[in-house]
XYZ file of C-alpha atoms in Angstrom:
706
model
C 37.111 -3.265 23.638
C 37.572 0.386 22.612
C 37.934 1.865 19.136
C 38.490 5.396 17.872
C 39.903 7.105 14.774
C 41.061 10.688 14.380
C 40.767 12.848 11.268
C 40.964 16.583 10.632
C 38.742 18.800 12.781
C 35.229 19.835 11.774
C 34.057 23.238 10.576
C 34.293 26.350 12.780
C 30.752 27.564 12.075
C 28.911 28.595 15.225
C 25.330 27.827 14.161
C 23.038 26.619 11.388
C 21.950 30.258 10.953
C 25.499 31.190 10.019
C 25.612 28.220 7.646
C 22.557 29.294 5.637
C 23.621 32.947 5.663
C 26.982 31.992 4.147
C 25.280 29.947 1.430
C 22.854 32.797 0.659
C 25.670 35.359 0.493
C 28.122 33.346 -1.599
C 25.799 31.133 -3.706
C 22.488 33.022 -3.739
C 21.157 31.600 -7.005
C 22.244 27.993 -6.510
C 19.426 25.510 -6.091
C 19.364 24.262 -2.514
C 16.485 21.771 -2.759
C 14.217 20.216 -5.339
C 10.963 18.665 -4.164
C 9.273 16.084 -6.390
C 5.596 16.642 -5.601
C 4.438 13.438 -7.278
C 7.665 11.560 -6.680
C 8.452 11.738 -10.373
C 8.627 14.805 -12.636
C 6.472 17.511 -11.029
C 8.962 19.581 -9.067
C 9.396 22.819 -7.136
C 12.769 24.363 -6.342
C 14.255 26.836 -3.916
C 17.613 28.625 -3.968
C 19.759 29.507 -0.968
C 18.776 33.169 -1.261
C 15.051 32.351 -1.432
C 15.296 30.006 1.537
C 17.203 32.611 3.551
C 14.643 35.315 2.743
C 11.614 33.148 3.553
C 13.212 31.823 6.757
C 13.855 35.421 7.872
C 10.208 36.302 7.198
C 8.948 33.340 9.251
C 11.423 34.198 12.019
C 10.392 37.862 12.051
C 6.757 36.841 12.569
C 7.663 34.308 15.264
C 9.674 36.952 17.120
C 6.470 38.965 17.530
C 4.420 36.127 19.068
C 6.775 33.953 21.170
C 10.081 34.342 22.965
C 13.477 32.825 22.123
C 13.945 29.382 23.638
C 10.257 28.441 23.450
C 9.260 25.311 21.548
C 7.376 25.237 18.250
C 5.631 22.089 16.994
C 6.211 21.583 13.258
C 3.372 19.702 11.532
C 4.143 19.480 7.821
C 3.921 16.955 5.038
C 7.201 16.303 3.236
C 8.220 19.351 1.227
C 9.822 22.759 1.112
C 7.299 24.176 3.592
C 8.835 22.123 6.381
C 12.379 23.226 5.479
C 11.386 26.920 5.454
C 9.620 26.584 8.806
C 12.518 24.641 10.342
C 15.078 27.275 9.380
C 12.572 29.981 10.370
C 12.577 28.561 13.902
C 16.379 28.508 13.962
C 16.511 32.120 12.744
C 14.144 33.149 15.562
C 16.036 31.293 18.277
C 13.007 29.020 18.708
C 13.509 25.317 19.463
C 11.865 23.305 16.672
C 9.922 20.137 17.503
C 9.483 18.221 14.206
C 6.470 15.904 14.098
C 4.026 14.674 11.476
C 0.390 15.687 10.936
C -1.939 12.975 12.263
C -3.954 11.095 9.687
C -7.705 11.087 9.687
C -9.104 8.711 12.352
C -5.642 8.291 13.862
C -5.348 8.588 17.634
C -3.310 11.579 18.769
C -1.963 10.153 22.029
C 1.656 10.282 20.883
C 1.299 13.870 19.639
C -0.367 14.842 22.910
C 2.566 13.366 24.807
C 5.071 15.291 22.677
C 3.261 18.598 23.170
C 2.936 18.020 26.916
C 6.562 16.915 27.329
C 8.060 19.730 25.219
C 5.622 22.345 26.538
C 5.318 23.678 23.002
C 3.440 26.969 22.802
C 2.814 27.240 19.057
C 2.143 24.874 16.157
C 3.368 25.691 12.650
C 1.782 24.146 9.583
C 0.449 24.901 6.092
C -2.693 26.795 5.145
C -4.209 23.609 3.711
C -3.802 21.731 6.994
C -4.422 24.554 9.463
C -8.222 24.419 9.770
C -8.406 20.617 9.973
C -5.624 20.297 12.532
C -6.834 23.191 14.654
C -10.309 21.641 14.876
C -8.935 18.233 15.824
C -6.602 19.702 18.434
C -9.491 21.465 20.178
C -10.659 18.003 21.297
C -7.668 17.789 23.664
C -6.837 20.183 26.505
C -3.081 19.730 25.939
C -3.349 20.389 22.208
C -6.133 22.958 22.298
C -4.017 25.577 24.109
C -1.524 25.859 21.220
C -1.270 28.988 19.115
C -1.407 28.325 15.366
C 0.502 29.738 12.431
C 0.390 28.830 8.730
C 3.865 29.793 7.578
C 3.044 29.746 3.849
C 0.747 32.759 4.388
C 3.562 34.947 5.777
C 4.642 37.730 3.408
C 8.309 37.602 2.360
C 8.463 41.356 2.884
C 8.598 40.713 6.650
C 12.173 39.485 6.199
C 13.466 43.039 6.698
C 12.071 43.023 10.258
C 14.150 40.031 11.345
C 16.412 40.510 14.353
C 19.385 38.168 14.402
C 19.383 36.190 17.677
C 22.496 35.497 19.717
C 23.109 31.808 19.007
C 26.138 29.766 20.065
C 27.073 26.163 19.331
C 25.751 25.197 22.781
C 22.220 26.470 22.068
C 19.521 23.901 21.333
C 18.492 23.739 17.687
C 15.639 21.236 17.960
C 14.138 18.391 19.969
C 14.153 15.050 18.135
C 11.441 12.926 19.681
C 12.384 9.280 19.600
C 9.960 7.022 17.792
C 8.524 4.317 19.971
C 6.751 4.702 23.274
C 3.463 6.515 22.699
C 2.952 7.146 26.387
C 6.443 8.342 27.187
C 8.290 9.779 24.166
C 11.605 11.435 24.961
C 12.891 14.598 23.289
C 16.582 14.346 22.404
C 18.205 17.766 22.924
C 20.273 18.496 19.810
C 22.439 21.635 19.777
C 23.748 23.636 16.823
C 27.188 22.261 17.689
C 25.930 18.666 17.618
C 24.425 19.141 14.154
C 27.474 20.896 12.717
C 29.811 18.228 14.085
C 27.714 15.339 12.797
C 27.368 17.045 9.412
C 31.147 17.276 9.145
C 31.274 13.669 10.322
C 28.975 12.541 7.496
C 30.763 14.738 4.955
C 34.143 13.147 5.678
C 32.892 9.571 6.084
C 31.001 9.684 2.770
C 33.584 11.888 1.025
C 30.881 14.376 0.059
C 31.540 17.527 -1.955
C 29.656 20.306 -3.710
C 29.385 17.943 -6.707
C 27.418 15.364 -4.703
C 23.643 14.951 -5.119
C 21.200 13.235 -2.764
C 17.699 11.893 -3.311
C 15.639 11.011 -0.239
C 12.155 9.760 0.516
C 12.839 9.579 4.266
C 10.423 11.749 6.313
C 11.923 15.074 7.391
C 10.608 14.782 10.954
C 12.769 11.656 11.439
C 16.452 12.027 12.399
C 17.813 10.378 9.239
C 15.544 12.360 6.936
C 16.249 15.649 8.718
C 20.011 15.416 9.287
C 21.032 13.636 6.111
C 18.196 14.565 3.749
C 17.827 18.259 4.658
C 20.789 19.578 6.659
C 23.617 17.650 4.969
C 22.979 19.096 1.465
C 22.998 22.577 3.023
C 26.162 21.880 5.025
C 28.199 20.508 2.121
C 26.597 22.704 -0.535
C 25.092 20.161 -2.899
C 21.598 19.666 -4.330
C 19.126 17.828 -2.094
C 16.207 16.176 -3.904
C 13.222 15.126 -1.790
C 10.034 13.187 -2.478
C 7.063 12.213 -0.282
C 7.547 8.938 1.603
C 4.161 7.838 0.250
C 5.428 8.251 -3.317
C 8.175 5.716 -2.623
C 5.845 3.338 -0.781
C 3.385 3.379 -3.653
C 6.035 2.844 -6.319
C 9.611 2.143 -5.163
C 10.797 2.614 -8.756
C 10.305 6.375 -8.286
C 13.278 6.589 -5.937
C 15.630 4.827 -8.334
C 14.260 6.790 -11.296
C 15.073 10.036 -9.467
C 18.564 8.767 -8.626
C 19.043 7.951 -12.299
C 17.594 11.264 -13.490
C 19.560 13.557 -11.141
C 22.775 11.443 -11.233
C 22.584 11.152 -7.454
C 25.626 10.037 -5.507
C 24.495 9.854 -1.877
C 21.149 8.211 -1.065
C 19.905 5.623 1.374
C 17.434 4.340 3.902
C 16.523 1.349 6.051
C 17.069 -2.226 4.914
C 13.395 -2.701 4.064
C 13.568 0.114 1.495
C 16.115 -1.870 -0.504
C 14.073 -5.030 0.014
C 11.005 -3.326 -1.513
C 13.043 -2.207 -4.522
C 14.352 -5.717 -5.052
C 10.869 -7.216 -4.753
C 8.663 -4.765 -6.627
C 10.711 -3.284 -9.468
C 10.251 -5.229 -12.688
C 13.021 -6.382 -15.061
C 11.612 -4.004 -17.688
C 11.927 -1.064 -15.283
C 15.493 -2.059 -14.388
C 16.514 -1.641 -18.038
C 15.520 2.052 -17.921
C 17.788 2.895 -14.952
C 21.352 4.190 -14.738
C 22.628 3.834 -11.164
C 26.318 4.156 -11.971
C 26.578 7.549 -10.202
C 25.353 6.144 -6.872
C 28.649 5.719 -5.003
C 27.234 5.644 -1.447
C 24.010 3.705 -0.957
C 23.850 3.910 2.807
C 21.741 1.500 4.807
C 20.952 1.777 8.499
C 18.198 2.547 11.058
C 17.327 -1.156 11.338
C 19.288 -4.427 11.049
C 21.244 -4.577 7.789
C 20.657 -7.921 6.039
C 23.356 -9.545 3.935
C 20.700 -11.337 1.880
C 18.981 -8.031 1.048
C 22.247 -6.430 -0.071
C 23.103 -9.402 -2.280
C 19.600 -9.514 -3.760
C 19.718 -5.783 -4.573
C 23.227 -6.031 -6.055
C 22.207 -8.927 -8.293
C 19.045 -7.240 -9.530
C 20.555 -3.829 -10.301
C 24.034 -4.807 -11.504
C 22.800 -4.436 -15.078
C 22.176 -0.700 -14.567
C 25.591 0.079 -13.112
C 25.125 -0.621 -9.402
C 28.307 -2.111 -7.911
C 28.726 -4.075 -4.631
C 31.092 -1.406 -3.257
C 28.335 1.214 -3.558
C 26.616 -0.207 -0.471
C 27.512 1.710 2.679
C 26.297 0.009 5.893
C 26.323 2.426 8.824
C 25.065 2.804 12.371
C 23.547 5.707 14.223
C 20.744 7.005 16.405
C 18.993 10.242 17.338
C 20.817 10.388 20.685
C 24.078 10.806 18.733
C 22.427 13.358 16.378
C 22.571 10.717 13.630
C 25.729 8.918 12.487
C 27.976 6.910 14.818
C 29.957 4.646 12.484
C 30.428 3.949 8.781
C 32.760 2.099 6.423
C 35.405 3.529 4.090
C 33.726 4.720 0.913
C 35.876 2.663 -1.455
C 35.472 -0.574 0.527
C 32.816 -3.214 -0.067
C 30.611 -4.252 2.878
C 32.250 -6.614 5.375
C 30.341 -9.789 6.292
C 30.829 -11.976 9.337
C 29.307 -15.416 9.966
C 29.102 -16.495 13.605
C 27.758 -19.451 15.555
C 24.115 -18.726 16.457
C 24.148 -20.758 19.685
C 27.278 -19.035 20.932
C 25.856 -15.657 19.942
C 22.882 -16.396 22.187
C 25.400 -16.648 25.043
C 26.968 -13.300 24.022
C 30.071 -15.046 22.686
C 31.583 -14.689 19.220
C 32.723 -17.907 17.538
C 33.089 -18.981 13.915
C 30.162 -20.932 12.513
C 30.736 -24.635 11.814
C 27.656 -25.259 9.673
C 24.934 -23.355 7.834
C 22.159 -24.503 10.174
C 23.556 -22.679 13.203
C 24.925 -19.633 11.440
C 24.026 -15.974 11.875
C 25.164 -13.657 9.088
C 26.119 -10.149 10.200
C 27.042 -7.041 8.203
C 29.762 -4.707 9.472
C 28.731 -1.105 10.135
C 32.186 0.465 9.851
C 34.279 2.547 12.202
C 33.890 5.702 14.291
C 35.119 8.960 12.733
C 36.494 12.282 14.015
C 36.561 12.343 17.824
C 33.965 9.618 18.294
C 34.919 6.684 20.507
C 33.133 3.327 20.663
C 33.446 1.009 23.665
C 31.912 -2.473 23.964
C 30.885 -2.810 27.600
C 29.500 -5.555 29.809
C 26.194 -3.924 30.890
C 26.320 -5.637 34.296
C 29.949 -5.100 35.340
C 30.438 -1.851 33.338
C 33.847 -3.167 32.238
C 35.075 -3.293 28.601
C 34.389 -6.677 26.990
C 37.083 -8.969 25.577
C 37.188 -9.062 21.764
C 35.290 -12.378 21.618
C 32.289 -11.191 23.621
C 29.146 -9.253 22.797
C 28.400 -6.218 24.943
C 26.494 -2.947 24.991
C 27.726 -0.273 22.574
C 28.816 2.897 24.391
C 29.670 6.055 22.456
C 31.337 9.383 23.216
C 32.123 12.384 21.027
C 30.943 15.828 19.996
C 27.957 14.464 18.070
C 26.384 12.993 21.208
C 23.339 15.078 22.144
C 22.835 16.816 25.478
C 20.277 14.437 26.930
C 16.489 14.130 27.122
C 14.395 17.275 27.528
C 13.290 17.769 31.155
C 14.317 14.215 32.118
C 17.381 14.534 34.350
C 17.297 10.970 35.702
C 16.994 9.339 32.269
C 19.608 11.753 30.918
C 22.069 10.707 33.608
C 21.353 7.018 33.057
C 21.675 7.135 29.254
C 24.060 10.010 28.469
C 26.374 10.126 31.478
C 27.652 6.570 31.871
C 31.144 5.842 33.177
C 33.189 2.657 33.038
C 33.644 0.717 36.266
C 36.920 2.458 37.062
C 35.056 5.766 37.193
C 37.728 7.439 35.084
C 36.494 6.971 31.509
C 33.368 8.826 30.451
C 30.844 10.171 30.078
C 29.458 7.802 27.425
C 26.114 7.435 25.693
C 24.620 4.025 26.447
C 22.991 3.091 23.134
C 21.066 0.061 24.385
C 22.336 -1.812 21.313
C 24.452 -4.954 21.542
C 27.462 -5.651 19.345
C 31.167 -6.341 19.078
C 34.262 -4.979 17.368
C 36.297 -7.137 14.996
C 39.462 -5.544 13.598
C 37.893 -2.203 14.483
C 34.698 -2.924 12.509
C 31.440 -2.603 14.454
C 28.882 -5.417 14.189
C 25.383 -5.015 15.639
C 23.851 -8.169 17.118
C 20.647 -6.974 18.803
C 19.088 -4.852 21.518
C 19.804 -4.899 25.237
C 16.141 -4.071 25.825
C 13.113 -5.433 24.003
C 12.670 -2.596 21.505
C 11.139 -3.734 18.208
C 12.573 -2.041 15.109
C 10.284 -2.020 12.064
C 10.773 0.315 9.094
C 13.573 2.054 10.977
C 11.211 3.064 13.802
C 11.448 1.894 17.390
C 8.310 0.383 18.906
C 8.217 -0.417 22.591
C 6.625 -3.835 23.186
C 4.969 -2.618 26.388
C 2.872 -0.152 24.377
C 1.790 -2.782 21.870
C 1.049 -5.279 24.651
C -1.189 -2.752 26.426
C -3.070 -2.116 23.178
C -3.516 -5.869 22.711
C -4.829 -6.449 26.244
C -7.334 -3.590 25.899
C -8.611 -4.827 22.539
C -10.815 -7.648 23.907
C -12.287 -8.685 27.249
C -11.055 -12.279 26.846
C -7.402 -11.252 27.276
C -5.392 -11.183 30.516
C -3.592 -8.061 31.695
C 0.219 -8.153 31.910
C 0.228 -11.559 30.211
C 1.212 -10.764 26.642
C 4.417 -10.415 24.657
C 5.160 -8.529 21.443
C 8.337 -9.278 19.493
C 9.652 -9.482 15.946
C 10.723 -12.484 13.883
C 12.490 -12.536 10.561
C 10.245 -13.850 7.764
C 11.527 -13.885 4.182
C 14.306 -11.457 5.095
C 11.922 -8.950 6.707
C 11.207 -8.411 10.421
C 7.532 -9.062 11.208
C 5.472 -8.468 14.347
C 4.165 -11.378 16.443
C 1.792 -11.171 19.416
C 1.638 -13.869 22.099
C -1.191 -13.363 24.594
C -2.836 -15.316 27.410
C -6.609 -15.794 27.539
C -8.660 -15.346 30.710
C -9.598 -18.710 32.229
C -13.308 -17.835 32.180
C -13.166 -17.379 28.393
C -11.302 -20.556 27.451
C -14.360 -22.742 26.815
C -16.238 -20.146 24.780
C -13.260 -18.565 23.045
C -13.956 -17.171 19.566
C -10.446 -17.225 18.107
C -11.374 -15.358 14.924
C -13.107 -12.577 16.851
C -10.239 -12.107 19.321
C -7.392 -12.233 16.793
C -9.273 -9.837 14.522
C -9.737 -7.388 17.420
C -6.023 -7.563 18.212
C -4.935 -6.974 14.602
C -7.337 -4.062 14.190
C -6.246 -2.359 17.419
C -2.536 -2.690 16.640
C -3.076 -1.435 13.098
C -5.079 1.600 14.237
C -2.948 2.636 17.212
C 0.561 1.701 16.066
C 0.278 1.568 12.255
C 1.735 -1.930 12.253
C 0.716 -5.047 10.402
C 0.636 -8.126 12.626
C 2.197 -11.273 11.176
C 0.955 -13.651 13.836
C -1.312 -13.764 16.898
C -0.952 -16.709 19.286
C -3.480 -17.130 22.099
C -2.174 -19.065 25.119
C -3.711 -21.058 27.900
C -4.059 -19.173 31.180
C -0.848 -18.903 33.271
C 1.360 -20.426 30.565
C 3.317 -17.476 29.168
C 7.048 -17.575 30.089
C 7.890 -15.228 32.981
C 10.815 -14.593 35.287
C 10.690 -15.537 38.975
C 9.729 -11.930 39.700
C 6.804 -12.082 37.274
C 8.266 -10.226 34.281
C 7.439 -11.374 30.760
C 10.352 -13.190 29.083
C 9.912 -11.889 25.556
C 13.072 -13.530 24.241
C 11.900 -16.910 25.561
C 8.458 -16.284 24.036
C 10.092 -15.569 20.700
C 12.206 -18.721 20.764
C 9.215 -20.810 21.872
C 7.124 -19.360 19.032
C 9.800 -20.252 16.481
C 10.137 -23.751 17.962
C 6.331 -24.176 18.172
C 6.552 -24.932 21.913
C 3.915 -22.534 23.303
C 0.741 -23.756 25.038
C -1.605 -22.622 22.274
C -5.414 -22.453 22.442
C -5.825 -20.586 19.161
C -3.829 -18.609 16.625
C -3.864 -16.592 13.428
C -0.806 -16.471 11.182
C -0.322 -14.418 8.040
C 0.789 -17.416 6.009
C -0.357 -19.438 2.979
C -3.714 -20.650 4.272
C -4.779 -20.587 0.652
C -3.437 -23.299 -1.627
C -1.147 -22.397 -4.508
C -3.902 -23.515 -6.874
C -6.390 -21.111 -5.275
C -3.853 -18.282 -5.316
C -3.235 -18.967 -8.970
C -6.955 -18.651 -9.690
C -7.124 -15.353 -7.779
C -4.235 -13.963 -9.832
C -5.932 -15.076 -13.062
C -9.093 -13.249 -12.012
C -7.029 -10.145 -11.276
C -5.423 -10.328 -14.700
C -8.868 -10.503 -16.342
C -10.041 -7.461 -14.393
C -6.949 -5.523 -15.420
C -7.479 -6.429 -19.081
C -11.071 -5.183 -18.881
C -10.171 -1.794 -17.420
C -6.532 -0.901 -17.963
C -5.160 0.788 -21.097
C -1.399 0.324 -20.828
C -0.708 1.767 -24.261
C -2.384 5.083 -23.456
C -0.092 7.066 -21.186
C -2.542 9.990 -21.134
C -5.340 7.871 -19.693
C -7.392 9.510 -16.937
C -9.934 8.252 -14.431
C -12.621 9.732 -16.675
C -11.727 7.243 -19.421
C -11.513 4.395 -16.945
C -14.962 5.334 -15.679
C -16.419 4.308 -19.001
C -15.499 0.669 -18.297
C -14.975 0.395 -14.541
C -17.949 -0.481 -12.377
C -18.406 -0.520 -8.629
C -18.362 -4.313 -8.736
C -15.157 -4.482 -10.786
C -13.375 -2.102 -8.392
C -14.596 -4.110 -5.412
C -13.485 -7.359 -7.053
C -10.018 -5.928 -7.709
C -9.637 -4.774 -4.093
C -10.920 -8.052 -2.644
C -8.662 -10.193 -4.790
C -5.602 -7.995 -4.348
C -5.963 -7.883 -0.560
C -6.568 -11.633 -0.539
C -3.343 -12.104 -2.500
C -1.353 -9.880 -0.118
C -2.751 -11.667 2.949
C -2.773 -15.050 1.185
C -6.295 -15.826 2.315
C -9.523 -16.938 0.656
C -11.238 -13.910 -0.985
C -14.463 -15.066 0.683
C -12.898 -14.071 4.017
C -12.726 -10.414 2.896
C -15.790 -8.400 3.964
C -16.218 -5.244 1.857
C -17.813 -3.379 4.798
C -15.120 -4.249 7.346
C -12.482 -1.541 8.009
C -9.124 -2.154 6.348
C -7.580 -2.073 9.822
C -9.352 -5.358 10.596
C -6.994 -7.004 8.137
C -3.977 -5.357 9.749
C -2.898 -3.324 6.742
C -0.188 -0.912 7.882
C 0.708 2.307 6.055
C 3.431 0.716 3.922
C 1.049 -1.974 2.612
C -1.804 0.517 2.174
C 0.334 2.952 0.174
C 1.735 0.127 -1.929
C -1.818 -1.009 -2.732
C -2.767 2.587 -3.566
C 0.075 2.655 -6.078
C -1.073 -0.610 -7.662
C -4.683 0.597 -7.766
C -3.549 3.833 -9.422
C -1.641 1.808 -12.032
C -4.690 -0.340 -12.724
C -7.019 2.637 -13.037
C -4.408 4.660 -14.923
C -4.641 7.731 -12.705
C -3.103 9.458 -9.711
C -4.663 8.662 -6.342
C -4.197 10.358 -2.991
C -1.761 8.515 -0.688
C -4.347 8.886 2.108
C -6.974 6.931 0.132
C -7.060 3.965 2.528
C -7.609 6.282 5.520
C -10.118 8.608 3.890
C -12.254 5.665 2.675
C -11.664 2.982 5.320
C -13.343 -0.016 3.679
C -13.767 -1.556 0.241
C -17.397 -0.461 -0.146
C -16.719 3.216 0.606
C -13.603 3.282 -1.536
C -15.217 1.681 -4.575
C -18.173 4.079 -4.385
C -15.814 7.069 -4.126
C -13.733 5.971 -7.119
C -16.790 5.320 -9.242
C -18.362 8.670 -8.307
C -15.100 10.405 -9.126
C -15.006 8.764 -12.543
C -18.684 9.561 -13.229
C -18.300 13.195 -12.167
C -15.377 13.616 -14.542
C -17.352 11.993 -17.340
C -20.408 14.221 -16.798
C -18.220 17.327 -16.441
C -16.712 16.785 -19.893
C -19.847 15.519 -21.650
């Protein structure tokens, strides 16, 4: 099945340089971006003229140290510094490679792979990060050869030295490295023409105008955060408001407060972002919001859940959020960003299909609730984009009642993978069986078209999507095998399961025969959870250890991850031991833990004093009370006995990923009545170190003011 729509042609701009120059010339004093430093009220702003001038200064300096066409690694926290550096690269004719600064104690294997693959020659960052990053990079031969530049130390007066490069729509603007495989990341080659086309695509699909406003917490090094959060406001000429991702993770209410405050119209993120809002925002906080301006709440980057949409609609209806505001869409970095989206005035379209038939790649109406899969439509293609549903084996278009691979063509499709001609040909240059129609981008996603509406049903390959990021199971499985000597090589499977409307990670792994009789299940599962947390920043939901030679494989010896997943759900695996993040603790015990937490909060917290500082808390908080709070809160999150929490064990042992850690930091900050660094759980990696740091901080403030 093939589907395409045609609307008026996109803009005739030749490059993103020309775009910013036009804005600076015609609207010099208009605010381009506002960055909320704390995610709330502390803000910095930049106009089009200021951005143009600072980008020229950065470009002028770059033109003296590297040549046009070379690659520059961008290592910035969320903020205006990244935007200035990104446009500075464009102005210099340098190909930007957006990435994210590694956290303390985080392995740099993925960053090493990106630098090696892109052959970047210079790394741009901030003055605050420069010394730390430069020292860490010296530990690696690939990273140590990079030149370094802190762009915030460049004088604006250099702008007069800028030489305008010769840039056409066919020139590369940046390399978007796909999230996922740490050993083999691929750089999507995105041209100026790709970005301009997709920006026009988004503008028309969302009916954006200069009166629109966006608020985003999505990281700028990610395709959705960069294209929609940074470039789209510039392209259409409206205000773009940004906040640190950690600010949202700590307190999801901050995102909705900013939407309410700035009367935002165009904001979104992955499904889990809406799930967090629905779960964590209190009824009292809901009453303070006005979301009536939010006409396009887009959701994509991971499976869109009907239950999440309905839960969010119900919770925030009282503050003006309407069902038609939700805008399910579909896209990927290989297509710059957006591939399909609904009509702005239409409510989301739902489709219920028979689960058993879906497993056979057939679409049939569901007869009962037990065997029903609920799907959310992701709209239609726009402009010159064409979507074809193809049988991946025969390469022929599928009938309307069959699931197939989603193939895409159009001017937004990127040029391929950097320095990977074979993978580029396989993914970006596909033709239908007749050899006449193409080339198409093979997305690797499975779906079907119903009355022109695209529905996503899964992945052709075993990619795991969590928090809108792709994780390759092979990478996780290698980490698992290497985490403990009792585990067999090439005998593990990593996959996701839906638990309480959220996709969670499960590990199934065989044990070596020689270790079966003396297997320490707690030791092995703890090693697995810690390794996955440290190397992939993922929280493991379940670890299942299997008897030797029992994991499902094909006749050629390949792991059958889908069969493993179904067997896990049906409890049919040959299990010798397991750990599951589930209610091991009784409801009575959990109730007692929560009561203890409430008592601790009453002892320390001063909710009526909005000016409270850590100094004041230090007068009542003790090291023991802080430790007790952390132990009981982590026990509640993991639903385990507090006695199982060791205050000297690293947090990674308990599998706390960044989203959980930042959420706990936000709760701890609320309890203590102060602001805490989002990196707290990485800077102080166990309960003992963290409690001592917080107490010392409080005592130093007290002594300083005494």
